[in-house]
Coordinates of C-alpha atoms in Angstrom, one line a residue:
Chain W
X104 CA -51.1 10.0 22.0
X105 CA -50.5 9.5 18.2
X106 CA -47.7 7.5 16.6
X107 CA -46.6 10.8 15.1
X108 CA -46.6 13.9 17.2
X109 CA -45.5 17.3 15.8
X110 CA -45.8 20.4 17.9
X111 CA -45.3 24.0 16.7
X112 CA -42.9 23.1 13.9
X113 CA -41.1 26.0 12.2
X114 CA -38.8 25.6 9.4
X115 CA -37.1 28.4 7.4
X116 CA -34.9 28.0 4.4
X117 CA -32.4 30.4 3.0
X118 CA -32.6 30.8 -0.7
X119 CA -29.9 33.3 -1.6
X120 CA -30.8 36.4 0.3
X121 CA -34.5 35.4 0.6
X122 CA -35.9 33.6 3.7
X123 CA -38.5 30.9 2.8
X124 CA -40.8 30.0 5.6
X125 CA -41.5 26.4 4.7
X126 CA -43.4 25.6 7.8
X127 CA -45.1 28.0 10.2
X128 CA -46.1 26.6 13.6
X129 CA -47.4 23.3 12.3
X130 CA -48.8 20.9 14.8
X131 CA -50.1 17.5 13.8
X132 CA -50.9 14.2 15.4
X133 CA -51.4 11.0 13.5
X134 CA -52.8 7.9 15.1
X135 CA -51.4 4.4 14.7
X136 CA -52.9 2.6 11.8
X137 CA -53.6 5.8 10.0
X138 CA -53.7 6.3 6.2
X139 CA -53.2 10.0 5.9
X140 CA -52.3 12.3 3.1
X141 CA -50.5 15.7 3.4
X142 CA -51.8 17.5 0.4
X143 CA -51.1 20.8 -1.1
X144 CA -49.5 22.5 -4.1
X145 CA -45.8 22.5 -4.9
X146 CA -43.9 24.6 -2.3
X147 CA -46.6 24.3 0.3
X148 CA -44.3 22.6 2.8
X149 CA -45.7 19.1 2.7
X150 CA -42.4 17.3 1.7
X151 CA -40.6 19.4 4.3
X152 CA -43.0 18.2 6.9
X153 CA -42.7 14.6 5.8
X154 CA -38.9 14.9 5.9
X155 CA -39.0 16.3 9.4
X156 CA -41.4 13.5 10.5
X157 CA -38.9 11.0 9.1
X158 CA -35.9 12.6 10.9
X159 CA -34.3 13.5 7.6
X160 CA -34.5 17.2 8.3
X161 CA -34.5 19.1 11.5
X162 CA -37.0 21.8 12.4
X163 CA -35.8 25.3 13.6
X164 CA -38.2 25.0 16.5
X165 CA -40.9 22.8 17.8
X166 CA -40.8 19.1 18.7
X167 CA -41.3 15.9 16.8
X168 CA -41.8 12.4 18.1
X169 CA -42.3 9.1 16.3
X170 CA -43.4 6.0 18.2
X171 CA -42.6 7.7 21.5
X172 CA -39.1 8.8 20.4
X173 CA -38.5 12.5 20.6
X174 CA -36.0 13.6 17.9
X175 CA -34.6 16.6 19.9
X176 CA -30.8 16.2 20.6
X177 CA -30.5 12.9 18.7
X178 CA -27.2 12.4 16.8
X179 CA -27.1 11.5 13.1
X180 CA -26.4 7.9 14.0
X181 CA -29.2 7.7 16.5
X182 CA -31.6 9.2 13.9
X183 CA -30.4 6.7 11.3
X184 CA -31.2 3.8 13.7
X185 CA -34.6 5.3 14.5
X186 CA -35.4 5.5 10.8
X187 CA -34.1 2.0 10.4
X188 CA -36.4 0.5 13.0
X189 CA -39.4 2.8 13.0
X190 CA -39.7 4.6 9.6
X191 CA -40.1 3.2 6.1
X192 CA -39.6 5.5 3.1
X193 CA -41.2 5.4 -0.3
X194 CA -39.8 8.0 -2.7
X195 CA -41.2 9.6 -5.8
X196 CA -38.4 8.2 -8.0
X197 CA -38.2 4.8 -6.3
X198 CA -34.6 5.2 -5.2
X199 CA -33.7 1.6 -5.2
X200 CA -30.0 0.6 -5.0
X201 CA -29.1 -0.1 -8.6
X202 CA -26.5 -2.7 -8.0
X203 CA -28.8 -4.9 -5.9
X204 CA -31.6 -7.1 -7.2
X205 CA -35.2 -6.7 -6.0
X206 CA -34.8 -9.3 -3.3
X207 CA -31.4 -7.8 -2.2
X208 CA -32.9 -4.3 -2.1
X209 CA -35.5 -5.6 0.3
X210 CA -33.0 -7.6 2.3
X211 CA -30.6 -4.7 2.7
X212 CA -32.8 -3.0 5.3
X213 CA -32.9 -6.3 7.3
X214 CA -29.1 -6.6 6.9
X215 CA -28.8 -3.2 8.5
X216 CA -31.1 -4.5 11.3
X217 CA -28.9 -7.5 11.8
X218 CA -31.4 -10.1 10.7
X219 CA -29.9 -13.5 9.9
X220 CA -29.2 -14.2 6.2
X221 CA -31.6 -17.1 5.7
X222 CA -34.4 -15.4 7.5
X223 CA -33.7 -12.2 5.5
X224 CA -34.1 -14.1 2.2
X225 CA -37.3 -15.8 3.3
X226 CA -38.9 -12.6 4.5
X227 CA -37.8 -10.6 1.5
X228 CA -39.3 -13.1 -0.9
X229 CA -42.5 -13.4 1.1
X230 CA -43.0 -9.6 1.0
X231 CA -42.2 -9.4 -2.7
X232 CA -44.9 -12.0 -3.2
X233 CA -47.3 -9.8 -1.2
X234 CA -46.6 -6.8 -3.5
X235 CA -47.1 -9.0 -6.5
X236 CA -43.5 -9.5 -7.7
X237 CA -43.4 -13.3 -7.5
X238 CA -40.6 -14.6 -9.8
X239 CA -39.0 -11.2 -10.2
X240 CA -36.8 -11.5 -7.1
X241 CA -33.4 -11.4 -8.9
X242 CA -34.1 -8.6 -11.4
X243 CA -32.1 -5.5 -10.9
X244 CA -34.0 -2.2 -10.8
X245 CA -33.1 -1.4 -14.4
X246 CA -34.8 -4.6 -15.4
X247 CA -38.1 -3.6 -13.7
X248 CA -40.9 -1.2 -14.9
X249 CA -41.6 2.0 -12.8
X250 CA -44.6 0.4 -11.2
X251 CA -42.6 -2.8 -10.3
X252 CA -39.7 -0.7 -8.9
X253 CA -42.2 1.2 -6.7
X254 CA -43.6 -2.1 -5.5
X255 CA -40.1 -3.1 -4.5
X256 CA -39.7 0.2 -2.7
X257 CA -43.0 -0.5 -0.8
X258 CA -41.7 -3.9 0.1
X259 CA -38.4 -2.4 1.3
X260 CA -40.3 0.2 3.3
X261 CA -42.6 -2.3 5.1
X262 CA -40.3 -5.3 5.5
X263 CA -38.8 -4.0 8.7
X264 CA -42.2 -3.7 10.3
X265 CA -41.8 0.1 10.9
X266 CA -44.2 2.2 13.0
X267 CA -44.8 4.4 10.0
X268 CA -44.3 4.5 6.3
X269 CA -43.7 7.9 4.7
X270 CA -44.4 8.1 1.0
X271 CA -43.3 11.2 -0.9
X272 CA -45.4 11.5 -4.0
X273 CA -45.4 7.8 -4.6
X274 CA -47.5 7.8 -7.7
X275 CA -46.1 10.9 -9.4
X276 CA -44.0 8.9 -11.8
X277 CA -46.6 6.2 -12.5
X278 CA -49.5 6.1 -14.9
X279 CA -52.9 6.2 -13.3
X280 CA -53.6 2.5 -13.7
X281 CA -50.3 1.5 -12.0
X282 CA -50.7 4.2 -9.4
X283 CA -54.1 3.0 -8.6
X284 CA -52.9 -0.6 -8.2
X285 CA -50.1 0.6 -5.9
X286 CA -52.4 2.6 -3.7
X287 CA -54.8 -0.4 -3.5
X288 CA -51.9 -2.5 -2.4
X289 CA -50.8 0.0 0.2
X290 CA -54.4 0.3 1.6
X291 CA -54.6 -3.4 1.8
X292 CA -51.4 -3.5 3.8
X293 CA -52.7 -0.7 6.0
X294 CA -55.8 -2.7 6.7
X295 CA -54.3 -6.1 7.1
X296 CA -50.9 -5.4 8.7
X297 CA -52.0 -2.2 10.4
X298 CA -49.1 -0.3 8.9
X299 CA -49.4 3.5 9.3
X300 CA -49.0 5.3 6.0
X301 CA -48.5 9.1 5.6
X302 CA -48.3 10.5 2.0
X303 CA -47.3 13.8 0.7
X304 CA -49.1 14.3 -2.5
X305 CA -50.9 16.6 -4.9
X306 CA -52.4 13.6 -6.8
X307 CA -56.2 13.6 -6.5
X308 CA -56.2 9.8 -6.6
X309 CA -54.0 9.6 -3.5
X310 CA -56.2 12.1 -1.8
X311 CA -59.3 10.0 -2.6
X312 CA -57.7 6.9 -1.1
X313 CA -56.6 8.6 2.1
X314 CA -58.8 8.3 5.1
X315 CA -57.5 11.5 6.5
X316 CA -56.6 14.5 4.4
X317 CA -54.4 17.3 5.8
X318 CA -54.3 20.3 3.5
X319 CA -51.2 22.5 3.7
X320 CA -50.8 25.8 2.1
X321 CA -47.9 28.3 2.5
X322 CA -46.5 26.3 5.4
X323 CA -49.6 26.1 7.4
X324 CA -52.3 23.4 7.9
X325 CA -55.4 24.9 6.4
X326 CA -57.7 21.9 6.6
X327 CA -57.7 18.6 8.3
X328 CA -60.5 16.2 7.7
X329 CA -61.2 12.6 8.4
X330 CA -63.3 10.9 5.8
Chain K
X50 CA -20.1 -13.5 0.1
X51 CA -21.5 -11.0 2.5
X52 CA -23.9 -8.4 1.1
X53 CA -21.5 -5.6 1.9
X54 CA -18.8 -7.2 -0.1
X55 CA -21.2 -8.1 -2.9
X56 CA -22.4 -4.5 -3.1
X57 CA -18.9 -3.2 -3.1
X58 CA -17.9 -5.6 -5.8
X59 CA -20.8 -4.7 -8.0
X60 CA -20.3 -1.0 -7.4
X61 CA -16.7 -1.3 -8.4
X62 CA -17.7 -2.6 -11.8
X63 CA -20.4 0.0 -12.4
X64 CA -17.9 2.0 -14.3
X65 CA -15.6 -0.7 -15.7
X66 CA -13.3 1.6 -17.7
X67 CA -12.5 3.8 -14.8
X68 CA -12.1 0.8 -12.4
X69 CA -9.7 -0.9 -14.9
X70 CA -7.7 2.3 -15.2
X71 CA -7.5 2.8 -11.5
X72 CA -6.6 -0.9 -10.9
X73 CA -4.0 -0.7 -13.7
X74 CA -2.4 2.4 -12.0
X75 CA -2.2 0.5 -8.7
X76 CA -0.9 -2.7 -10.4
X77 CA 1.7 -0.8 -12.4
X78 CA 3.0 1.0 -9.4
X79 CA 3.2 -2.3 -7.4
X80 CA 4.9 -4.1 -10.3
X81 CA 7.4 -1.3 -10.6
X82 CA 8.1 -1.3 -6.9
X83 CA 8.5 -5.0 -6.7
X84 CA 10.9 -5.0 -9.7
X85 CA 12.8 -1.8 -8.7
X86 CA 13.3 -2.9 -5.1
X87 CA 14.4 -6.4 -6.1
X88 CA 16.8 -4.8 -8.6
X89 CA 18.2 -2.5 -5.9
X90 CA 18.6 -5.3 -3.4
X91 CA 20.1 -7.5 -6.1
X92 CA 22.6 -4.7 -7.2
X93 CA 23.5 -4.1 -3.5
X94 CA 24.2 -7.7 -3.0
X95 CA 26.3 -7.8 -6.2
X96 CA 28.1 -4.6 -5.2
X97 CA 28.9 -6.0 -1.8
X98 CA 29.9 -9.5 -3.1
X99 CA 32.1 -8.0 -5.8
X100 CA 33.8 -5.7 -3.4
X101 CA 34.2 -8.4 -0.8
X102 CA 35.5 -10.8 -3.4
X103 CA 37.9 -8.4 -5.0
X104 CA 39.5 -7.2 -1.9
X105 CA 38.2 -6.9 1.6
X106 CA 36.5 -10.3 2.3
X107 CA 33.5 -10.5 4.7
X108 CA 35.7 -10.0 7.7
X109 CA 39.2 -9.1 8.6
X110 CA 41.3 -9.5 11.7
X111 CA 43.7 -6.6 12.0
X112 CA 45.8 -4.9 14.7
X113 CA 43.7 -2.4 16.6
X114 CA 44.0 1.0 14.8
X115 CA 45.3 -0.4 11.5
X116 CA 42.1 0.4 9.6
X117 CA 42.6 4.1 10.3
X118 CA 46.3 4.3 10.2
X119 CA 48.0 1.9 7.8
X120 CA 51.2 1.7 9.7
X121 CA 53.5 -1.2 8.8
X122 CA 54.2 -1.7 12.5
X123 CA 50.5 -2.5 13.4
X124 CA 50.6 -6.2 12.7
X125 CA 48.9 -9.5 13.4
X126 CA 52.0 -11.1 14.9
X127 CA 50.8 -14.8 14.8
X128 CA 48.4 -15.3 11.8
X129 CA 48.5 -19.1 12.2
X130 CA 46.9 -18.8 15.6
X131 CA 44.0 -16.9 14.1
X132 CA 43.9 -19.5 11.3
X133 CA 43.4 -22.2 14.0
X134 CA 40.5 -20.3 15.5
X135 CA 39.0 -19.9 12.0
X136 CA 39.4 -23.6 11.3
X137 CA 37.0 -24.2 14.3
X138 CA 34.3 -21.9 13.1
X139 CA 31.6 -23.6 11.1
X140 CA 30.5 -21.0 8.6
X141 CA 33.9 -19.9 7.4
X142 CA 34.4 -20.7 3.7
X143 CA 38.1 -19.7 3.5
X144 CA 40.7 -17.3 4.8
X145 CA 44.0 -15.9 3.8
X146 CA 46.8 -13.6 5.1
X147 CA 47.9 -10.4 3.7
X148 CA 50.5 -7.8 4.4
X149 CA 50.6 -4.3 2.9
X150 CA 53.1 -1.6 2.6
X151 CA 53.0 1.7 0.8
X152 CA 56.1 2.0 -1.4
X153 CA 57.6 3.7 -4.4
X154 CA 57.5 1.7 -7.5
X155 CA 59.8 2.6 -10.4
X156 CA 60.2 1.5 -13.9
X157 CA 62.9 2.7 -16.2
X158 CA 60.9 5.7 -17.1
X159 CA 58.6 6.5 -14.2
X160 CA 58.0 6.3 -10.5
X161 CA 54.7 6.0 -8.7
X162 CA 53.5 5.5 -5.1
X163 CA 51.7 2.2 -4.7
X164 CA 50.3 -0.2 -2.2
X165 CA 52.4 -3.4 -2.3
X166 CA 50.3 -6.3 -1.0
X167 CA 51.7 -9.6 0.1
X168 CA 49.4 -12.5 -0.7
X169 CA 49.5 -16.2 -0.2
X170 CA 48.8 -17.3 -3.8
X171 CA 47.1 -20.6 -2.8
X172 CA 44.9 -19.3 0.0
X173 CA 44.2 -16.0 -1.9
X174 CA 42.6 -17.9 -4.7
X175 CA 39.9 -19.2 -2.4
X176 CA 39.2 -15.8 -0.9
X177 CA 39.4 -13.3 -3.7
X178 CA 38.7 -13.1 -7.4
X179 CA 42.2 -11.8 -8.1
X180 CA 43.2 -14.8 -10.1
X181 CA 40.2 -14.3 -12.4
X182 CA 41.1 -10.7 -12.9
X183 CA 44.4 -11.4 -14.6
X184 CA 44.2 -10.0 -18.1
X185 CA 47.7 -10.5 -19.2
X186 CA 50.4 -13.0 -18.1
X187 CA 49.6 -15.4 -15.3
X188 CA 48.7 -15.7 -11.6
X189 CA 51.3 -16.3 -8.9
X190 CA 52.1 -19.9 -7.8
X191 CA 53.2 -21.3 -4.5
X192 CA 56.9 -21.0 -4.9
X193 CA 57.1 -17.7 -6.7
X194 CA 59.5 -15.3 -5.1
X195 CA 60.5 -12.0 -6.8
X196 CA 57.5 -11.9 -9.2
X197 CA 54.5 -9.6 -8.9
X198 CA 51.1 -8.9 -10.2
X199 CA 50.3 -5.3 -11.1
X200 CA 47.1 -3.3 -11.8
X201 CA 46.6 -2.5 -15.4
X202 CA 46.4 1.3 -14.8
X203 CA 49.6 1.3 -12.8
X204 CA 51.3 -0.8 -15.5
X205 CA 50.1 1.8 -18.1
X206 CA 51.4 4.7 -16.0
X207 CA 54.8 3.0 -15.4
X208 CA 54.8 2.0 -19.1
X209 CA 55.7 -1.6 -18.3
X210 CA 54.4 -4.9 -19.4
X211 CA 54.8 -8.5 -18.3
X212 CA 58.4 -9.8 -17.8
X213 CA 59.5 -6.2 -17.3
X214 CA 61.4 -5.4 -14.1
X215 CA 60.4 -2.8 -11.6
X216 CA 62.1 -1.5 -8.5
X217 CA 60.2 -1.3 -5.2
X218 CA 61.4 1.0 -2.5
X219 CA 59.8 1.2 0.9
X220 CA 60.2 1.0 4.7
X221 CA 60.4 -2.3 6.5
X222 CA 58.6 -3.1 9.7
X223 CA 61.8 -2.7 11.7
X224 CA 62.6 0.7 10.2
X225 CA 65.1 -0.6 7.7
X226 CA 64.9 0.2 4.0
X227 CA 62.9 -2.4 2.0
X228 CA 64.1 -2.5 -1.5
X229 CA 63.8 -5.1 -4.2
X230 CA 63.7 -5.6 -7.9
X231 CA 60.8 -7.8 -9.2
X232 CA 59.6 -9.0 -12.4
X233 CA 56.0 -8.5 -13.6
X234 CA 54.3 -11.9 -13.9
X235 CA 50.7 -10.7 -14.5
X236 CA 48.6 -7.7 -15.1
X237 CA 45.1 -7.5 -13.6
X238 CA 42.1 -5.3 -14.1
X239 CA 39.4 -5.3 -11.3
X240 CA 37.3 -2.5 -12.7
X241 CA 38.0 -0.5 -9.5
X242 CA 40.2 2.2 -10.7
X243 CA 41.8 3.0 -7.4
X244 CA 42.9 -0.6 -7.0
X245 CA 44.1 -0.9 -10.6
X246 CA 46.0 2.3 -10.4
X247 CA 47.8 1.8 -7.2
X248 CA 48.4 -1.8 -6.2
X249 CA 50.9 -4.5 -6.7
X250 CA 50.6 -8.1 -5.4
X251 CA 53.6 -10.2 -4.5
X252 CA 54.0 -13.5 -2.7
X253 CA 53.5 -13.1 1.1
X254 CA 56.6 -15.0 1.9
X255 CA 58.7 -12.7 -0.3
X256 CA 57.0 -9.7 1.1
X257 CA 57.8 -10.8 4.7
X258 CA 61.4 -11.1 3.8
X259 CA 61.7 -7.8 1.9
X260 CA 59.8 -5.8 4.6
X261 CA 61.2 -7.6 7.6
X262 CA 57.8 -8.8 8.8
X263 CA 59.2 -11.7 10.9
X264 CA 56.2 -13.9 10.0
X265 CA 53.6 -11.2 10.8
X266 CA 50.8 -10.0 8.5
X267 CA 48.5 -7.0 8.5
X268 CA 45.2 -8.7 7.7
X269 CA 43.6 -12.0 8.1
X270 CA 40.9 -12.0 5.4
X271 CA 37.9 -14.2 6.0
X272 CA 35.1 -15.3 3.6
X273 CA 32.0 -16.7 5.1
X274 CA 29.6 -19.2 3.5
X275 CA 27.3 -16.3 2.7
X276 CA 27.0 -12.6 3.5
X277 CA 24.3 -13.3 6.0
X278 CA 26.7 -15.4 8.1
X279 CA 29.1 -12.5 8.7
X280 CA 27.5 -11.6 12.0
X281 CA 27.7 -15.1 13.4
X282 CA 31.3 -15.6 12.2
X283 CA 32.3 -12.2 13.6
X284 CA 30.9 -13.1 17.1
X285 CA 32.6 -16.5 17.1
X286 CA 35.9 -15.1 15.9
X287 CA 35.9 -12.2 18.3
X288 CA 35.2 -14.6 21.2
X289 CA 38.0 -16.9 20.0
X290 CA 40.5 -14.0 19.7
X291 CA 39.5 -12.6 23.1
X292 CA 40.8 -15.8 24.7
X293 CA 44.2 -15.5 23.1
X294 CA 44.4 -11.8 23.0
X295 CA 43.3 -10.4 26.4
X296 CA 44.9 -7.0 25.8
X297 CA 42.6 -6.3 22.7
X298 CA 45.5 -5.8 20.4
X299 CA 43.5 -7.3 17.6
X300 CA 40.2 -6.4 16.3
X301 CA 37.6 -8.1 14.0
X302 CA 36.1 -5.8 11.4
X303 CA 33.2 -6.7 9.0
X304 CA 32.8 -5.5 5.5
X305 CA 30.7 -2.5 6.6
X306 CA 33.5 -1.3 8.8
X307 CA 36.1 -2.1 6.1
X308 CA 34.2 -0.3 3.3
X309 CA 32.2 2.5 4.9
X310 CA 32.0 4.2 1.5
X311 CA 30.2 1.2 0.0
X312 CA 27.6 1.3 2.8
X313 CA 27.1 5.0 2.4
X314 CA 26.7 4.6 -1.4
X315 CA 24.0 2.0 -0.8
X316 CA 22.3 4.1 1.8
X317 CA 22.3 7.1 -0.5
X318 CA 21.0 5.1 -3.4
X319 CA 18.3 3.6 -1.2
X320 CA 17.2 7.1 0.0
X321 CA 16.9 8.5 -3.5
X322 CA 15.0 5.3 -4.4
X323 CA 12.6 5.8 -1.6
X324 CA 11.9 9.4 -2.6
X325 CA 11.1 8.2 -6.1
X326 CA 8.9 5.4 -4.8
X327 CA 7.1 7.8 -2.5
X328 CA 6.3 10.1 -5.4
X329 CA 5.1 7.2 -7.5
X330 CA 2.8 6.0 -4.7
X331 CA 1.6 9.6 -4.2
X332 CA 0.5 9.7 -7.9
X333 CA -1.4 6.5 -7.4
X334 CA -2.9 7.8 -4.2
X335 CA -4.2 10.8 -6.0
X336 CA -5.7 8.5 -8.7
X337 CA -7.6 6.6 -6.0
X338 CA -8.6 9.8 -4.3
X339 CA -9.9 11.1 -7.6
X340 CA -11.8 7.9 -8.3
X341 CA -13.6 8.0 -5.0
X342 CA -14.4 11.7 -5.1
X343 CA -16.0 10.9 -8.5
X344 CA -17.8 8.0 -6.9
X345 CA -19.3 10.3 -4.3
X346 CA -20.1 12.9 -6.8
X347 CA -21.9 10.4 -9.0
X348 CA -23.6 8.5 -6.2
X349 CA -24.5 11.3 -3.9
X350 CA -28.2 10.6 -4.4
X351 CA -27.7 7.0 -3.7
X352 CA -25.8 7.7 -0.5
X353 CA -28.7 10.0 0.5
X354 CA -31.2 7.1 0.0
X355 CA -29.0 4.7 2.0
X356 CA -28.8 7.2 4.8
X357 CA -32.6 7.8 4.6
X358 CA -33.4 4.1 4.9
X359 CA -31.4 3.9 8.1
X360 CA -27.8 3.2 7.1
X361 CA -25.6 4.7 9.8
X362 CA -22.7 7.0 8.8
X363 CA -20.3 4.4 10.1
X364 CA -21.7 1.7 7.8
X365 CA -21.5 4.0 4.8
X366 CA -17.9 4.6 5.5
X367 CA -17.4 0.9 5.8
X368 CA -19.1 0.2 2.5
X369 CA -16.9 2.8 0.7
X370 CA -13.8 1.5 2.3
X371 CA -14.6 -2.1 1.3
X372 CA -14.8 -0.8 -2.3
X373 CA -11.5 1.0 -2.1
X374 CA -9.7 -1.9 -0.4
X375 CA -11.1 -4.4 -2.9
X376 CA -10.0 -2.2 -5.8
X377 CA -6.6 -1.6 -4.2
X378 CA -6.1 -5.3 -3.4
X379 CA -6.9 -6.4 -7.0
X380 CA -4.3 -4.0 -8.3
X381 CA -1.7 -4.9 -5.7
X382 CA -2.1 -8.7 -6.1
X383 CA -1.9 -8.3 -9.9
X384 CA 1.1 -6.0 -9.5
X385 CA 2.9 -8.4 -7.2
X386 CA 2.3 -11.4 -9.5
X387 CA 3.4 -9.5 -12.6
X388 CA 6.3 -7.8 -10.8
X389 CA 7.5 -11.1 -9.4
X390 CA 7.3 -12.9 -12.7
X391 CA 9.3 -10.2 -14.4
X392 CA 11.8 -10.1 -11.6
X393 CA 12.2 -13.9 -11.7
X394 CA 12.8 -13.7 -15.4
X395 CA 15.6 -11.2 -14.9
X396 CA 16.9 -12.9 -11.8
X397 CA 17.5 -15.9 -14.1
X398 CA 18.9 -14.0 -17.1
X399 CA 20.3 -10.8 -15.6
X400 CA 20.2 -7.3 -16.9
X401 CA 23.0 -6.0 -19.1
X402 CA 24.6 -3.0 -17.6
X403 CA 27.7 -2.9 -19.8
X404 CA 27.3 0.9 -20.0
X405 CA 27.2 1.0 -16.2
X406 CA 27.4 4.1 -14.1
X407 CA 30.6 5.1 -12.5
X408 CA 29.1 4.3 -9.1
X409 CA 28.7 0.6 -10.1
X410 CA 32.0 0.2 -11.8
X411 CA 33.7 1.6 -8.6
X412 CA 32.4 -1.5 -6.9
X413 CA 33.6 -3.9 -9.5
X414 CA 30.2 -4.4 -11.1
X415 CA 30.3 -4.6 -14.8
X416 CA 28.4 -6.9 -17.2
X417 CA 25.1 -8.1 -15.6
X418 CA 23.1 -7.4 -12.6
X419 CA 20.7 -10.0 -11.2
X420 CA 17.6 -8.7 -9.4
X421 CA 16.9 -10.6 -6.2
X422 CA 13.3 -11.3 -5.4
X423 CA 12.6 -11.7 -1.7
X424 CA 9.5 -11.6 0.5
X425 CA 10.7 -8.1 1.5
X426 CA 11.2 -6.8 -2.0
X427 CA 7.9 -8.3 -3.1
X428 CA 5.8 -6.9 -0.3
X429 CA 7.3 -3.8 1.1
X430 CA 6.5 -1.6 -2.0
X431 CA 2.9 -2.9 -2.6
X432 CA 2.4 -2.7 1.2
X433 CA 3.3 1.0 1.1
X434 CA 0.9 1.4 -1.9
X435 CA -1.9 -0.2 0.2
X436 CA -1.3 2.0 3.2
X437 CA -1.2 5.2 1.3
X438 CA -4.1 4.4 -1.0
X439 CA -6.1 3.4 2.1
X440 CA -5.3 6.7 3.8
X441 CA -6.3 8.6 0.7
X442 CA -9.6 6.7 0.5
X443 CA -10.4 7.7 4.0
X444 CA -11.1 11.3 3.1
X445 CA -14.0 10.5 0.7
X446 CA -15.1 7.7 3.0
X447 CA -15.4 10.1 5.9
X448 CA -16.8 12.9 3.7
X449 CA -20.0 11.0 3.0
X450 CA -20.7 10.8 6.7
X451 CA -21.6 14.4 6.8
X452 CA -24.0 14.2 3.8
X453 CA -27.4 15.6 4.5
X454 CA -29.9 13.0 3.2
X455 CA -32.4 15.5 2.0
X456 CA -29.9 17.5 0.1
X457 CA -28.2 14.4 -1.2
X458 CA -31.5 13.0 -2.6
X459 CA -32.3 16.1 -4.5
X460 CA -28.8 16.1 -6.0
X461 CA -28.8 15.7 -9.7

């Protein structure tokens, strides 16, 4: 059984009077330690699928489980705790907390988990070192470049030792050199720390890095290949 | 500082101008409440003390029923016995005896009905401010007999002045006619029109002779060491009288029972004050509500991210409440400090109310009012501000619980 199991997922949105079928009977299983990309053009349903896997959105029908936890009938608070302990998120536009410094942004997740203050600080600094941000611990997001902010976001996503990290178009706002460096870093973490990464992307560079490429079009998986 | 507090503090100052405006509104409301409540409490105390000092005293011993029906026959037959009880009570500052009789007072030109009050000039001096109210002529002395003090309005109505003679005609305690001719020794002005228009003070001894009182009086007037001691003195005095008066012919009344009108005026003023304060606090509450609805509006995306990374709805509510409480507390503390300083200044120097309202002048207050700062007046208003602003911040704090993270993160 994979770390992520999706079965017969259907999701329909209402846009005015028009029904948009974002996902049509999608079933997907991703193994632990995977480095997979959900690829497809805009509006294909890849971000919807990623959000459903992360428990941010609920499917109309079908079942989802992450690390053995089935989402069905979970309350908002239970889903929040599941995300806190099992899912790390990396967003296209970084989404760091602007009033917190780099190290505090990373610490915040551990604060939510109830990790002790001194341990929090040590672990946050160590992980920032791992993502190449030594000495930039106390800078606020506004004082960091896009690439550096995304590295902080990666550090925040993996610091809680989640079962999976979901990255929604992580390189979309970065230049190719920075994006390449970031992907290299994530692949290294995947290999060394065995963190499972799932990307949603239409960036060819991300697709090239991924070891598994799931192609989605019009709400359906049209191709699924392991490289 | 915990990270929650640190985050709240930094968030507060993300928009310094708005924060300062909101804090200023809270501080100003708190300041105003501290000052206004202290002013009200101070003016009530002044009203009570002035009324008490001019006439009623803190307590009176009367014959049962005299307060409602001022019959000359309802007397305290042995005032010295009451005096002995009062001498034993610790918190009594002074006491005096008085006798009253409604009589006709005539000058050469006019006749008016008036309350003739017999006073002990020496004892009265320690209990009431009558002596200090003399505007013309002089106060009575121990051995004065057929001399009286008269209210300025009555003197004006009778068209008399000091050294003029007036005739008093009334009914004695024994049913006989009480009649005398007296000379005006002094004219007083208390500021209380009713008193100045219809009262005459004469020596008690002379009164008792004219009205056939046989040593009896109508009131034993008591002044305690402070207003707050009234309750203790009343209890001790009632217990003392009970021993010598088992048939309950005498009763001890405090200033509230003696001047129900004063208490009602205070209550009415307090209620109208409370309505004003409530409206003031409501305006501040809307300001807080507006601030936090703006916060949610501006930071929807951020709240979505916080939810996405695992912040529970409860924690989000807590974070927003810490922000609102911190902001409110800064405003309240600043308001209490500023309000207390302003109040202390006026407590020292007083506020000129020479153009005072009719209500105040009825109770003998003219000139200056001194606000009285107390823990109650310093905290009760700001406390209400805190509670109401906290309640108004609950709405936005709970509103963010239902935010959908996906929708929130796409919010621009």
